[in-house]
Short mmCIF file of C-alpha atoms in Angstrom, two decimals:
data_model
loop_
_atom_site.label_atom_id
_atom_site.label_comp_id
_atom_site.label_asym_id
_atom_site.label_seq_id
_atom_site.Cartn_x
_atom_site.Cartn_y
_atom_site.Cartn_z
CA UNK A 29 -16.26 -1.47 8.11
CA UNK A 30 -13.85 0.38 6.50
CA UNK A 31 -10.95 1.15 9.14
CA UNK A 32 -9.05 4.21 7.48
CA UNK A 33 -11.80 6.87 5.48
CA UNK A 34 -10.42 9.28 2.60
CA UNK A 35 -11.97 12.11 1.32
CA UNK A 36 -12.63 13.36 -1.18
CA UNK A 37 -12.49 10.74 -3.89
CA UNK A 38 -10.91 13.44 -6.75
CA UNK A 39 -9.88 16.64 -6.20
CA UNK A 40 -8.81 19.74 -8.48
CA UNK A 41 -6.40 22.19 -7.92
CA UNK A 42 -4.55 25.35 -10.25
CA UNK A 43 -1.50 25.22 -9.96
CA UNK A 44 0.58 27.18 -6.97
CA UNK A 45 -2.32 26.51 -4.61
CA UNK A 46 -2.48 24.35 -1.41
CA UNK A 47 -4.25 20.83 -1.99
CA UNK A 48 -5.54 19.38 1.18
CA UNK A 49 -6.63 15.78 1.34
CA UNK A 50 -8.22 13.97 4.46
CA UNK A 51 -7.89 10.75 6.46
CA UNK A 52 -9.67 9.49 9.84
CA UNK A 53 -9.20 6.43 11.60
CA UNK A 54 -10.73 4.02 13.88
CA UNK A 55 -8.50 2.39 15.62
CA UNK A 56 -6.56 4.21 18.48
CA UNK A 57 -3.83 1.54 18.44
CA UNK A 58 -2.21 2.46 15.34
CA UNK A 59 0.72 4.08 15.57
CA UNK A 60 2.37 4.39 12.23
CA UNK A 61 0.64 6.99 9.30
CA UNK A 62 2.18 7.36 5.78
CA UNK A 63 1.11 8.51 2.79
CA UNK A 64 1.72 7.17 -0.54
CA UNK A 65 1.31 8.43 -4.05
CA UNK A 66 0.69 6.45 -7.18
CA UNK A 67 1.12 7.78 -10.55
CA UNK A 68 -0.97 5.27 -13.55
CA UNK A 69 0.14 1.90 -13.99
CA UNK A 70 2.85 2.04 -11.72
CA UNK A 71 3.51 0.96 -8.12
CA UNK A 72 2.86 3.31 -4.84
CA UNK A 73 5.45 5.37 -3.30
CA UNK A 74 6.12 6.61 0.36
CA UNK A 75 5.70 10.03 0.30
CA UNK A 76 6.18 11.04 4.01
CA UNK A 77 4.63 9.71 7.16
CA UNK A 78 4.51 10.88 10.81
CA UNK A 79 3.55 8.89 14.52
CA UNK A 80 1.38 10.09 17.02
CA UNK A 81 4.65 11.50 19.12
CA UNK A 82 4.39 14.68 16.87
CA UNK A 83 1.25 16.12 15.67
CA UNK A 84 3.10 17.53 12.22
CA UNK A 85 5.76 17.16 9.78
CA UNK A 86 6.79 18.75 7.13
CA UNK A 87 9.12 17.48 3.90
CA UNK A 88 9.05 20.01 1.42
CA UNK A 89 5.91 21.20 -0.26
CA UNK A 90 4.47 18.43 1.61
CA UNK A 91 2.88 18.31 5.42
CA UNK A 92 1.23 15.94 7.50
CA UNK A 93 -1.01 17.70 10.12
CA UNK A 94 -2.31 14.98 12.41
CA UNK A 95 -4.74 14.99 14.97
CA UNK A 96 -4.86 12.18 17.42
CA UNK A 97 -7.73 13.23 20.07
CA UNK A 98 -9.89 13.51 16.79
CA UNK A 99 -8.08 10.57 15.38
CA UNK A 100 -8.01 12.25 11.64
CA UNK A 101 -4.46 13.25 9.59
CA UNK A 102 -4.35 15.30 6.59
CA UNK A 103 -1.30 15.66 3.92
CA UNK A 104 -1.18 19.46 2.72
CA UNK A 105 0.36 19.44 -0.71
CA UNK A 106 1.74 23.81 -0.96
CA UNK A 107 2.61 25.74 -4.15
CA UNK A 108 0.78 22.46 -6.16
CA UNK A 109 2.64 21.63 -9.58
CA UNK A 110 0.60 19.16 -12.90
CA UNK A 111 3.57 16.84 -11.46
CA UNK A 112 1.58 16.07 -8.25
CA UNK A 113 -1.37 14.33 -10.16
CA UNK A 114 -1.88 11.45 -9.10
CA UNK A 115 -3.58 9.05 -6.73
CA UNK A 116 -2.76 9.32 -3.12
CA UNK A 117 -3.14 6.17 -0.43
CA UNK A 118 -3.28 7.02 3.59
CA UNK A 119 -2.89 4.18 5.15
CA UNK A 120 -2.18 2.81 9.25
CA UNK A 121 -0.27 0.56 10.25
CA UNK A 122 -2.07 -2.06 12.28
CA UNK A 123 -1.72 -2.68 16.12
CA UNK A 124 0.60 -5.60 17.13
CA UNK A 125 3.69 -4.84 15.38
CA UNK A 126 3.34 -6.81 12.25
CA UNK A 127 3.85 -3.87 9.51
CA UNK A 128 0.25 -4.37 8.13
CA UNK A 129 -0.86 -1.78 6.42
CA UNK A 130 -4.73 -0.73 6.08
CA UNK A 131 -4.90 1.77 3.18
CA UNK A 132 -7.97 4.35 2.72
CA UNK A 133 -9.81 4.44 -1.15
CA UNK A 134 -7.22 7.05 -2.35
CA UNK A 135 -7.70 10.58 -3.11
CA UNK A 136 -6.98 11.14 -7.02
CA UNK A 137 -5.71 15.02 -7.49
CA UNK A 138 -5.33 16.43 -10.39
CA UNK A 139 -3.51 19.99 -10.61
CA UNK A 140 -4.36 22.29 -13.40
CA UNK A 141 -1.85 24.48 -15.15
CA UNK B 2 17.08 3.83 -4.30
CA UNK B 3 16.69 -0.13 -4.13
CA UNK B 4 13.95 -1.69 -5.65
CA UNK B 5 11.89 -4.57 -5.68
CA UNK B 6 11.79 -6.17 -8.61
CA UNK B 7 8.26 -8.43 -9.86
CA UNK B 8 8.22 -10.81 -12.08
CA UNK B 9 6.23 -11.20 -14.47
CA UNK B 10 4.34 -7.96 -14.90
CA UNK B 11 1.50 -9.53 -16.73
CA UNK B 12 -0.08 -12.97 -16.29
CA UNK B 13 -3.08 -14.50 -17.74
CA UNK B 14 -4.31 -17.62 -17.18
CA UNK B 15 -7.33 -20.31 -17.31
CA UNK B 16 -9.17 -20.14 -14.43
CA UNK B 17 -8.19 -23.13 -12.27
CA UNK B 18 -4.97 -23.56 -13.30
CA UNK B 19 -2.04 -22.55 -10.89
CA UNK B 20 -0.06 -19.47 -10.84
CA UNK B 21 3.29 -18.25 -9.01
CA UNK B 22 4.18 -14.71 -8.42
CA UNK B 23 7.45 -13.80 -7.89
CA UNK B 24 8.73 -11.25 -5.87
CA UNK B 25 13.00 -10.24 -5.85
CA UNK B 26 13.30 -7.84 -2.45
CA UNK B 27 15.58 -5.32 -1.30
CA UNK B 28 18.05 -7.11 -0.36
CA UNK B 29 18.83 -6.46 2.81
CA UNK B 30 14.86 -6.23 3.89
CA UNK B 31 13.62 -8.96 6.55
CA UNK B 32 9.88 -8.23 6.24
CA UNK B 33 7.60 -9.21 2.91
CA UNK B 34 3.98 -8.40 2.07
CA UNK B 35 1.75 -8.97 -0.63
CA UNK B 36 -1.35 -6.94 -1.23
CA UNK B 37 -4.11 -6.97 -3.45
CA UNK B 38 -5.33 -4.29 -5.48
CA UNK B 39 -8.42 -4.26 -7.98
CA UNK B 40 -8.78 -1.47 -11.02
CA UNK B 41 -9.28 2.19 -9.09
CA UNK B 42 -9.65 0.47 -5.79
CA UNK B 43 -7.20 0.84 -2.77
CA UNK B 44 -5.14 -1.55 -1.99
CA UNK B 45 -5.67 -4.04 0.23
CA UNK B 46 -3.18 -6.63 2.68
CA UNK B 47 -3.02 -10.20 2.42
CA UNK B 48 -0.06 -11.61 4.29
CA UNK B 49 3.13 -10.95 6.04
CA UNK B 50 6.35 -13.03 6.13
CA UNK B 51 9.10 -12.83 8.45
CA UNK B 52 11.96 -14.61 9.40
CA UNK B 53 10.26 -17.55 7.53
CA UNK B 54 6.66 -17.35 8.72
CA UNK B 55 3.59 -15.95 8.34
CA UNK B 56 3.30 -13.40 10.58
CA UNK B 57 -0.49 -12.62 9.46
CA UNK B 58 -2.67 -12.91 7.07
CA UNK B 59 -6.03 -11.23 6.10
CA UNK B 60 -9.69 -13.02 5.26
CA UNK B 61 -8.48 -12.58 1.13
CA UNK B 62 -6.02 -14.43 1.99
CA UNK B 63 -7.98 -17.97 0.86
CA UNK B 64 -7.06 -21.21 1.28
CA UNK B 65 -6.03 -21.34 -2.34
CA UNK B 66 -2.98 -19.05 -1.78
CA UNK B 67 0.24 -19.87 -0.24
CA UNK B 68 4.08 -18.24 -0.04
CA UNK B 69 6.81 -18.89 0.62
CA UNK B 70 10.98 -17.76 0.14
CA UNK B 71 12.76 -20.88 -0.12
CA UNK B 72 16.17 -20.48 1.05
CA UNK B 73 16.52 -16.52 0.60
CA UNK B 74 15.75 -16.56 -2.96
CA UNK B 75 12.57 -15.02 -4.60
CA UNK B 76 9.22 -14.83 -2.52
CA UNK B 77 6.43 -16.30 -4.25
CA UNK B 78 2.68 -15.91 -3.89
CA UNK B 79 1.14 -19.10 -5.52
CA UNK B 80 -2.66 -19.41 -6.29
CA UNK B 81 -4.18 -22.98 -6.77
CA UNK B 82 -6.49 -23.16 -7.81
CA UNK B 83 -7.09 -19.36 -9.46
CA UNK B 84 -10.74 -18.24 -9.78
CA UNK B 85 -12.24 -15.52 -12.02
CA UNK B 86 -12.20 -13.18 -8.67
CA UNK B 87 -8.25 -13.43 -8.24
CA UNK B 88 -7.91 -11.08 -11.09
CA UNK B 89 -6.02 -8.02 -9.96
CA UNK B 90 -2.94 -6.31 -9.79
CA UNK B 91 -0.39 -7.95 -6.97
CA UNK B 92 2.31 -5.61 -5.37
CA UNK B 93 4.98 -7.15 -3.33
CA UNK B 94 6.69 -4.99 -0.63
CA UNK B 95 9.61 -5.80 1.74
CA UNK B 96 11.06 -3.26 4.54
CA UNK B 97 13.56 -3.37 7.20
CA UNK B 98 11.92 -2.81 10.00
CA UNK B 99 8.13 -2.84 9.62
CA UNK B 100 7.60 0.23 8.89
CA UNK B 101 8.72 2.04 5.61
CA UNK B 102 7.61 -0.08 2.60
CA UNK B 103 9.12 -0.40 -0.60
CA UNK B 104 6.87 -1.48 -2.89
CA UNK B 105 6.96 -3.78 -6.40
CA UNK B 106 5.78 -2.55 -9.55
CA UNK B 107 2.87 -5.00 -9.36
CA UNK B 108 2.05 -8.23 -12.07
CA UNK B 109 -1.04 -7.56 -13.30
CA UNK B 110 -2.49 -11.00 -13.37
CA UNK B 111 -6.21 -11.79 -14.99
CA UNK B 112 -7.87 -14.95 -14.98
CA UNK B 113 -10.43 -16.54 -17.50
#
């Protein structure tokens, strides 16, 4: 059963628009939501990340809106740039403390000029 | 910013023969992980280490594998015996707390 669900699978944007990518979760427990990119052939990156204490945050061009009665988080990627493609990872951190990480299948966006 | 450093990049190697994967943390960082990730797939946890121990591991984590960080120095994932199924790209991450990752560039390691 796959714990942490990512949609879609690819998406395309122009660039200057907003791309919107989707996670949901199963477990209530977790506590701890980040998002990592990963461009080809190289390793993932933290991009941002937020807890359940706030229900956004924002770094940039980049925002987290989460949801916790629905148990779903999105990362909302404004004024898109061809620098942005890439893969992106949501992932949870497992209950009980230990840093685990449970990643989703990764959203691959690709921004067109 | 600091990195962690993997070594080697690439590996291949005979299918039951041993291999050790080193990972070089940020140096300060009291938490390591290894995960797993196959071509286009997401990646995918197989064990903690802190303060010396495994803190958890996941149901990839086989018998075959084992780790360790012998007095501070590098911390190793070693596979023996490897199987055809082991082949995959192997990121290393360490963090302060345990939250936060930073993450390896990965050694890409294929058996045959």
């Amino acid at each position: 059963q796959q714990q942490v669900r990512q949609s879609p699978q690819s998406l395309t944007v122009w660039e200057g628009e907003t791309a919107i990518l989707n996670c949901s979760y199963e477990d209530s427990t977790f506590d701890y939501f980040p998002w990592y990119h990963q461009f080809p052939g190289e390793s993932p990156a933290l991009l941002i990340a937020i807890r359940p204490v706030s229900n956004k945050k924002e770094d940039g061009r980049f925002t987290i809106f989460f949801n916790k009665r629905e148990k779903k988080f999105s990362l909302h990627i404004a004024d898109s740039q061809p620098g942005d493609s890439a893969t992106y990872f949501c992932a949870a951190s497992g209950p009980g403390n230990t840093g685990k990480l449970i990643f989703g299948l990764g959203t691959t966006l690709q921004v067109q000029p | 910013g600091p990195k962690v450093l993997q070594i080697p990049s690439h590996q291949i190697i005979d299918m039951g023969q041993m291999v050790t994967l080193n990972c070089d943390p940020v140096s300060n960082h009291l938490y390591f992980y290894w995960y797993k990730q196959i071509l286009g797939q997401q990646m995918e946890f197989l064990v903690n280490f802190y303060n010396g121990k495994v803190m958890e591991k996941s149901k990839l984590f086989k018998d075959q594998f084992s780790v360790e960080r012998p007095d501070g120095s590098y911390f190793t994932l070693k596979i023996q015996p490897t199987a055809l199924e082991d082949s995959a790209v192997y990121f290393c991450a360490s963090s302060f707390s345990n939250s936060d990752y930073t993450f390896g560039s990965g050694t890409r390691l294929l058996v045959i």
